[in-house]
Amino acid sequence: MSTATSPTPPLSPQCIGILGAGQMGAAAAVLFRRAGHAVALWARNVAKHPQIKETTDATEAFLNEHFGPAPHAGGTLTLESSLEQIDRTSDAILECVAEEMEQKTALLSQLTHCRERKALIMTCTSALCVTDMARGSGLEGILVGAHFWNPPHLIPVVEVIPGAGTPEAQAERAMTLLQHAGKIAVRCADVPGFIGNRLQHAMWREALALVDAGVCTAQDVDRVVKWTFALRLPALGPFENMDLVGLPLVQSIETYLFPHLAANHEPARSLTTRLQDGHTGMKAGQGFYDWTNRDAAGLVALRDRQVVQQLQFLKEQGALDEHP
């Protein structure tokens, strides 16, 4: 990443293949290019290449504006429609196609040259089992999960998930490559949801349960989250906050509170009924909010500006210095 972390020591330039040119793949291609690598961004539909180039150019311009020029010179970024060319020439691969196990395994299974060379192959997944994906694609001992967060060109952390048979050296290769690109690489065991999504969906489960029970509205939940503990989260993680509160009080509160928290194992009623009504979210114009009168693009731009300001503040305070 070319955002808030300090430049890492030079790493020998590598040929990096990115499979999939959606939001994650396009951003990752820019990040690795800015880290000095020769990046080939694969998209099978040549007709989409001009649009993809607009996206990568816009991402590059955004990073230049807010974080300065690329920290490592010499990187290149080309668009490629031949999967075989990517397979033959890449030192490392990052697969970023849709979050569907069958689609990912079908694509990864075609990387025969990379498999023979035991190249570094990473899959960008937010929750899928890396071990199952490796077995399904014939990449046992090679495949490593790499969970980029949205927006991928700004969020520093990437969760790194070795499969059950992934050698330590392969996981370390992924960690080194990501850290050189400016990311904070966090190791995680191959469990459903990894670290971040388990935490995020635990909060969402409770939020939905409160709405289902009529305790408050969805809008009230958002107000409480955004204007209370979310304001301090960049400076205080959960365990830091527990230590500040004092562990005896944490235990006392949890003894009283835990029996009342949601423990459902199925999606909430308020979510299911909206899906049945076709209210699938922002793209449909209706979810928990009516998006027909809201500026979705403006909200995303506001989110990105907030992330930029928070990263710059944390860098000024030295809060990112502890990370590689």
Short mmCIF file of C-alpha atoms in Angstrom, two decimals:
data_model
loop_
_atom_site.label_atom_id
_atom_site.label_comp_id
_atom_site.label_asym_id
_atom_site.label_seq_id
_atom_site.Cartn_x
_atom_site.Cartn_y
_atom_site.Cartn_z
CA MET A 1 0.00 0.00 0.00
CA SER A 2 1.18 3.51 -0.68
CA THR A 3 -0.78 5.07 2.11
CA ALA A 4 0.19 5.76 5.67
CA THR A 5 2.88 3.26 6.52
CA SER A 6 6.60 3.95 6.13
CA PRO A 7 8.36 2.65 3.00
CA THR A 8 9.83 -0.81 3.53
CA PRO A 9 13.34 -1.87 2.48
CA PRO A 10 13.79 -2.66 -1.21
CA LEU A 11 12.55 -6.01 -2.45
CA SER A 12 13.76 -7.48 -5.72
CA PRO A 13 11.23 -6.59 -8.42
CA GLN A 14 8.89 -9.44 -9.25
CA CYS A 15 6.33 -10.22 -11.94
CA ILE A 16 2.96 -10.09 -10.20
CA GLY A 17 -0.16 -11.45 -11.87
CA ILE A 18 -3.54 -10.18 -10.66
CA LEU A 19 -6.50 -12.30 -11.71
CA GLY A 20 -9.68 -10.24 -11.84
CA ALA A 21 -9.96 -6.50 -12.42
CA GLY A 22 -12.82 -5.57 -10.13
CA GLN A 23 -12.42 -3.22 -7.20
CA MET A 24 -10.02 -5.47 -5.27
CA GLY A 25 -7.93 -6.57 -8.24
CA ALA A 26 -7.56 -3.13 -9.78
CA ALA A 27 -6.51 -1.56 -6.47
CA ALA A 28 -4.07 -4.38 -5.70
CA ALA A 29 -2.50 -3.96 -9.14
CA VAL A 30 -1.85 -0.29 -8.44
CA LEU A 31 -0.40 -1.04 -5.00
CA PHE A 32 2.05 -3.64 -6.33
CA ARG A 33 3.03 -1.36 -9.21
CA ARG A 34 3.76 1.41 -6.72
CA ALA A 35 5.92 -1.11 -4.83
CA GLY A 36 8.17 -1.38 -7.89
CA HIS A 37 6.89 -4.63 -9.43
CA ALA A 38 5.92 -5.52 -12.99
CA VAL A 39 2.19 -6.12 -12.68
CA ALA A 40 -0.04 -7.85 -15.22
CA LEU A 41 -3.73 -7.32 -14.49
CA TRP A 42 -5.81 -10.09 -16.08
CA ALA A 43 -9.31 -9.49 -17.41
CA ARG A 44 -10.55 -11.89 -20.07
CA ASN A 45 -12.91 -9.33 -21.64
CA VAL A 46 -10.72 -7.05 -23.74
CA ALA A 47 -13.64 -4.68 -24.28
CA LYS A 48 -13.47 -3.76 -20.59
CA HIS A 49 -9.79 -2.85 -20.65
CA PRO A 50 -10.33 0.90 -21.29
CA GLN A 51 -12.72 1.11 -18.32
CA ILE A 52 -10.29 -0.84 -16.14
CA LYS A 53 -7.48 1.54 -17.09
CA GLU A 54 -9.66 4.49 -16.06
CA THR A 55 -10.14 2.83 -12.67
CA THR A 56 -6.44 2.14 -12.11
CA ASP A 57 -5.49 5.64 -13.29
CA ALA A 58 -8.02 7.17 -10.89
CA THR A 59 -6.70 5.07 -8.00
CA GLU A 60 -3.14 6.08 -8.82
CA ALA A 61 -4.11 9.75 -8.98
CA PHE A 62 -5.93 9.51 -5.64
CA LEU A 63 -2.90 7.96 -3.92
CA ASN A 64 -0.54 10.50 -5.48
CA GLU A 65 -2.73 13.35 -4.28
CA HIS A 66 -3.09 12.17 -0.70
CA PHE A 67 0.11 10.20 -0.04
CA GLY A 68 2.64 11.37 -2.60
CA PRO A 69 4.40 9.53 -5.43
CA ALA A 70 5.08 5.81 -5.45
CA PRO A 71 7.60 4.87 -2.74
CA HIS A 72 9.41 2.45 -5.09
CA ALA A 73 10.38 3.32 -8.66
CA GLY A 74 10.34 1.13 -11.73
CA GLY A 75 6.94 -0.51 -11.39
CA THR A 76 4.79 -1.15 -14.44
CA LEU A 77 1.14 -2.08 -14.93
CA THR A 78 -0.21 -3.75 -18.05
CA LEU A 79 -3.58 -5.25 -18.90
CA GLU A 80 -3.58 -8.86 -20.02
CA SER A 81 -6.31 -11.13 -21.42
CA SER A 82 -4.24 -14.33 -21.66
CA LEU A 83 -4.34 -16.43 -18.50
CA GLU A 84 -1.63 -18.69 -19.91
CA GLN A 85 0.72 -15.71 -20.25
CA ILE A 86 0.10 -14.76 -16.63
CA ASP A 87 0.68 -18.38 -15.57
CA ARG A 88 3.96 -18.66 -17.46
CA THR A 89 5.56 -15.40 -16.37
CA SER A 90 4.38 -14.60 -12.83
CA ASP A 91 6.52 -14.98 -9.73
CA ALA A 92 3.42 -14.40 -7.62
CA ILE A 93 -0.31 -14.46 -8.30
CA LEU A 94 -3.16 -12.72 -6.50
CA GLU A 95 -6.58 -14.08 -7.50
CA CYS A 96 -9.38 -11.54 -7.04
CA VAL A 97 -12.41 -12.94 -8.88
CA ALA A 98 -15.91 -13.18 -7.38
CA GLU A 99 -16.33 -14.61 -3.88
CA GLU A 100 -17.60 -17.98 -5.11
CA MET A 101 -15.73 -21.18 -4.28
CA GLU A 102 -16.46 -22.93 -7.59
CA GLN A 103 -15.40 -19.95 -9.68
CA LYS A 104 -12.19 -19.49 -7.72
CA THR A 105 -11.18 -23.15 -7.75
CA ALA A 106 -11.93 -23.46 -11.47
CA LEU A 107 -9.66 -20.52 -12.25
CA LEU A 108 -6.88 -21.45 -9.85
CA SER A 109 -6.77 -25.03 -11.14
CA GLN A 110 -5.60 -23.67 -14.52
CA LEU A 111 -2.35 -22.28 -13.07
CA THR A 112 -0.33 -25.36 -14.01
CA HIS A 113 2.99 -23.58 -14.62
CA CYS A 114 2.79 -21.72 -11.31
CA ARG A 115 1.95 -24.98 -9.56
CA GLU A 116 4.95 -26.75 -11.10
CA ARG A 117 7.25 -23.88 -10.11
CA LYS A 118 5.64 -23.64 -6.64
CA ALA A 119 5.10 -19.94 -7.21
CA LEU A 120 3.38 -17.87 -4.56
CA ILE A 121 -0.36 -18.01 -5.22
CA MET A 122 -2.72 -15.93 -3.07
CA THR A 123 -6.49 -15.82 -3.10
CA CYS A 124 -8.32 -12.65 -2.11
CA THR A 125 -11.19 -14.01 -0.02
CA SER A 126 -13.10 -12.55 2.90
CA ALA A 127 -14.44 -15.80 4.36
CA LEU A 128 -13.98 -18.87 2.13
CA CYS A 129 -12.00 -21.84 3.46
CA VAL A 130 -8.49 -21.62 2.03
CA THR A 131 -7.81 -25.30 2.77
CA ASP A 132 -10.87 -26.41 0.78
CA MET A 133 -9.97 -24.04 -2.05
CA ALA A 134 -6.42 -25.39 -2.20
CA ARG A 135 -7.68 -28.97 -2.35
CA GLY A 136 -10.29 -28.15 -4.97
CA SER A 137 -7.76 -26.42 -7.22
CA GLY A 138 -4.83 -28.78 -6.71
CA LEU A 139 -2.79 -26.10 -4.96
CA GLU A 140 -2.19 -27.78 -1.59
CA GLY A 141 1.03 -26.47 -0.09
CA ILE A 142 1.02 -23.43 -2.37
CA LEU A 143 -2.17 -21.40 -1.84
CA VAL A 144 -2.34 -18.62 0.77
CA GLY A 145 -5.40 -16.53 1.63
CA ALA A 146 -5.04 -12.74 1.48
CA HIS A 147 -8.09 -10.85 2.74
CA PHE A 148 -7.91 -7.25 1.52
CA TRP A 149 -10.44 -4.86 3.08
CA ASN A 150 -12.53 -2.31 1.22
CA PRO A 151 -11.42 0.26 0.14
CA PRO A 152 -8.36 -1.88 -0.63
CA HIS A 153 -6.07 1.00 -1.61
CA LEU A 154 -6.61 2.64 1.79
CA ILE A 155 -7.23 0.03 4.50
CA PRO A 156 -3.77 -1.00 5.76
CA VAL A 157 -4.44 -4.51 7.07
CA VAL A 158 -4.45 -7.67 4.98
CA GLU A 159 -5.31 -10.90 6.77
CA VAL A 160 -2.94 -13.69 5.67
CA ILE A 161 -4.41 -17.19 5.94
CA PRO A 162 -2.29 -20.29 5.30
CA GLY A 163 -4.21 -23.44 4.39
CA ALA A 164 -3.89 -26.62 6.44
CA GLY A 165 -1.01 -27.88 4.30
CA THR A 166 0.66 -24.56 3.52
CA PRO A 167 4.35 -24.52 4.52
CA GLU A 168 5.50 -21.73 6.79
CA ALA A 169 7.89 -20.49 4.12
CA GLN A 170 5.02 -19.93 1.69
CA ALA A 171 3.07 -17.91 4.23
CA GLU A 172 6.19 -15.86 4.95
CA ARG A 173 6.59 -15.12 1.24
CA ALA A 174 3.09 -13.68 1.22
CA MET A 175 3.73 -11.65 4.37
CA THR A 176 6.95 -10.20 2.94
CA LEU A 177 5.39 -9.27 -0.40
CA LEU A 178 2.39 -7.57 1.23
CA GLN A 179 4.50 -5.72 3.78
CA HIS A 180 6.76 -4.44 1.03
CA ALA A 181 3.63 -3.07 -0.67
CA GLY A 182 2.92 -1.10 2.52
CA LYS A 183 0.33 -3.40 4.06
CA ILE A 184 0.11 -4.51 7.67
CA ALA A 185 0.02 -8.30 7.25
CA VAL A 186 -1.80 -10.13 10.06
CA ARG A 187 -1.61 -13.92 10.32
CA CYS A 188 -4.83 -15.83 10.92
CA ALA A 189 -5.75 -19.50 11.13
CA ASP A 190 -8.08 -20.85 8.44
CA VAL A 191 -11.35 -20.42 10.35
CA PRO A 192 -14.67 -19.21 8.87
CA GLY A 193 -14.68 -15.42 8.58
CA PHE A 194 -11.05 -15.10 9.73
CA ILE A 195 -10.59 -12.30 12.32
CA GLY A 196 -12.21 -9.15 11.01
CA ASN A 197 -15.41 -10.57 9.56
CA ARG A 198 -16.08 -12.65 12.66
CA LEU A 199 -15.91 -9.46 14.71
CA GLN A 200 -17.90 -7.41 12.21
CA HIS A 201 -20.71 -9.93 11.82
CA ALA A 202 -20.91 -10.50 15.56
CA MET A 203 -21.73 -6.80 15.88
CA TRP A 204 -24.14 -6.95 12.94
CA ARG A 205 -25.92 -9.92 14.51
CA GLU A 206 -26.52 -7.92 17.68
CA ALA A 207 -27.55 -4.83 15.69
CA LEU A 208 -30.13 -6.84 13.73
CA ALA A 209 -31.38 -8.51 16.91
CA LEU A 210 -32.00 -5.12 18.52
CA VAL A 211 -34.02 -4.02 15.50
CA ASP A 212 -35.96 -7.31 15.40
CA ALA A 213 -36.83 -6.93 19.08
CA GLY A 214 -38.10 -3.38 18.58
CA VAL A 215 -35.51 -1.93 20.94
CA CYS A 216 -34.56 0.75 18.40
CA THR A 217 -34.46 1.53 14.69
CA ALA A 218 -31.68 0.69 12.27
CA GLN A 219 -30.96 4.41 12.05
CA ASP A 220 -30.58 4.60 15.84
CA VAL A 221 -28.09 1.73 15.80
CA ASP A 222 -26.01 3.56 13.19
CA ARG A 223 -26.11 6.79 15.22
CA VAL A 224 -24.95 5.05 18.39
CA VAL A 225 -22.14 3.15 16.65
CA LYS A 226 -20.82 6.09 14.62
CA TRP A 227 -20.97 8.63 17.45
CA THR A 228 -19.74 6.50 20.38
CA PHE A 229 -17.22 3.67 20.34
CA ALA A 230 -16.44 3.95 16.61
CA LEU A 231 -14.80 7.33 17.24
CA ARG A 232 -12.17 5.78 19.49
CA LEU A 233 -11.60 2.49 17.64
CA PRO A 234 -8.67 3.74 15.51
CA ALA A 235 -6.79 4.63 18.69
CA LEU A 236 -8.05 1.82 20.94
CA GLY A 237 -8.54 -1.77 19.85
CA PRO A 238 -10.85 -4.01 21.92
CA PHE A 239 -8.15 -5.41 24.18
CA GLU A 240 -6.49 -2.04 24.73
CA ASN A 241 -9.88 -0.65 25.70
CA MET A 242 -10.50 -3.56 28.08
CA ASP A 243 -7.23 -2.85 29.85
CA LEU A 244 -8.13 0.83 30.17
CA VAL A 245 -11.58 0.02 31.56
CA GLY A 246 -10.12 -2.54 33.95
CA LEU A 247 -10.59 -6.28 33.61
CA PRO A 248 -12.63 -6.72 36.81
CA LEU A 249 -15.28 -4.33 35.47
CA VAL A 250 -15.18 -6.05 32.06
CA GLN A 251 -15.84 -9.39 33.73
CA SER A 252 -18.62 -7.94 35.86
CA ILE A 253 -20.41 -6.41 32.87
CA GLU A 254 -20.05 -9.57 30.79
CA THR A 255 -21.41 -11.75 33.58
CA TYR A 256 -24.59 -9.66 33.56
CA LEU A 257 -24.81 -8.86 29.85
CA PHE A 258 -23.85 -12.02 27.97
CA PRO A 259 -27.06 -13.97 28.72
CA HIS A 260 -29.00 -11.16 27.01
CA LEU A 261 -26.96 -10.94 23.80
CA ALA A 262 -28.09 -12.44 20.51
CA ALA A 263 -27.08 -16.05 19.94
CA ASN A 264 -29.16 -16.86 16.86
CA HIS A 265 -27.67 -19.20 14.25
CA GLU A 266 -29.82 -17.99 11.35
CA PRO A 267 -29.97 -14.59 9.60
CA ALA A 268 -32.21 -12.06 11.35
CA ARG A 269 -35.89 -11.59 10.48
CA SER A 270 -35.43 -7.94 9.54
CA LEU A 271 -32.77 -8.95 7.01
CA THR A 272 -34.67 -11.91 5.55
CA THR A 273 -37.94 -10.02 5.05
CA ARG A 274 -36.18 -7.21 3.21
CA LEU A 275 -34.56 -9.68 0.84
CA GLN A 276 -37.94 -11.30 0.21
CA ASP A 277 -39.32 -7.87 -0.70
CA GLY A 278 -36.46 -7.19 -3.11
CA HIS A 279 -34.96 -4.53 -0.83
CA THR A 280 -31.40 -5.74 -1.30
CA GLY A 281 -29.53 -2.55 -0.48
CA MET A 282 -28.11 0.54 -2.09
CA LYS A 283 -27.99 -0.79 -5.68
CA ALA A 284 -31.69 -1.69 -5.50
CA GLY A 285 -32.56 1.72 -4.09
CA GLN A 286 -33.87 0.28 -0.83
CA GLY A 287 -32.42 -1.70 2.05
CA PHE A 288 -32.55 -0.53 5.63
CA TYR A 289 -32.46 2.96 4.10
CA ASP A 290 -34.26 4.52 1.15
CA TRP A 291 -31.38 5.19 -1.24
CA THR A 292 -33.48 6.86 -3.92
CA ASN A 293 -32.98 10.20 -2.16
CA ARG A 294 -29.48 9.59 -0.76
CA ASP A 295 -26.16 10.31 -2.46
CA ALA A 296 -24.45 6.91 -2.34
CA ALA A 297 -21.41 8.07 -4.33
CA GLY A 298 -21.04 11.04 -2.01
CA LEU A 299 -21.18 8.76 1.02
CA VAL A 300 -18.43 6.54 -0.39
CA ALA A 301 -16.30 9.61 -1.12
CA LEU A 302 -16.89 10.83 2.44
CA ARG A 303 -15.83 7.42 3.77
CA ASP A 304 -12.60 7.55 1.77
CA ARG A 305 -11.77 11.08 2.92
CA GLN A 306 -12.36 10.05 6.51
CA VAL A 307 -10.05 7.04 6.14
CA VAL A 308 -7.34 9.23 4.58
CA GLN A 309 -7.56 11.76 7.41
CA GLN A 310 -7.50 9.04 10.05
CA LEU A 311 -4.45 7.38 8.51
CA GLN A 312 -2.62 10.68 8.29
CA PHE A 313 -3.46 11.47 11.92
CA LEU A 314 -2.28 8.05 13.13
CA LYS A 315 0.94 8.41 11.15
CA GLU A 316 1.58 11.84 12.68
CA GLN A 317 1.08 10.36 16.14
CA GLY A 318 3.46 7.49 15.41
CA ALA A 319 0.70 4.94 15.90
CA LEU A 320 1.73 3.03 12.76
CA ASP A 321 5.45 2.92 13.55
CA GLU A 322 5.16 -0.42 15.37
CA HIS A 323 4.08 -2.14 12.17
CA PRO A 324 6.46 -3.41 9.47
#
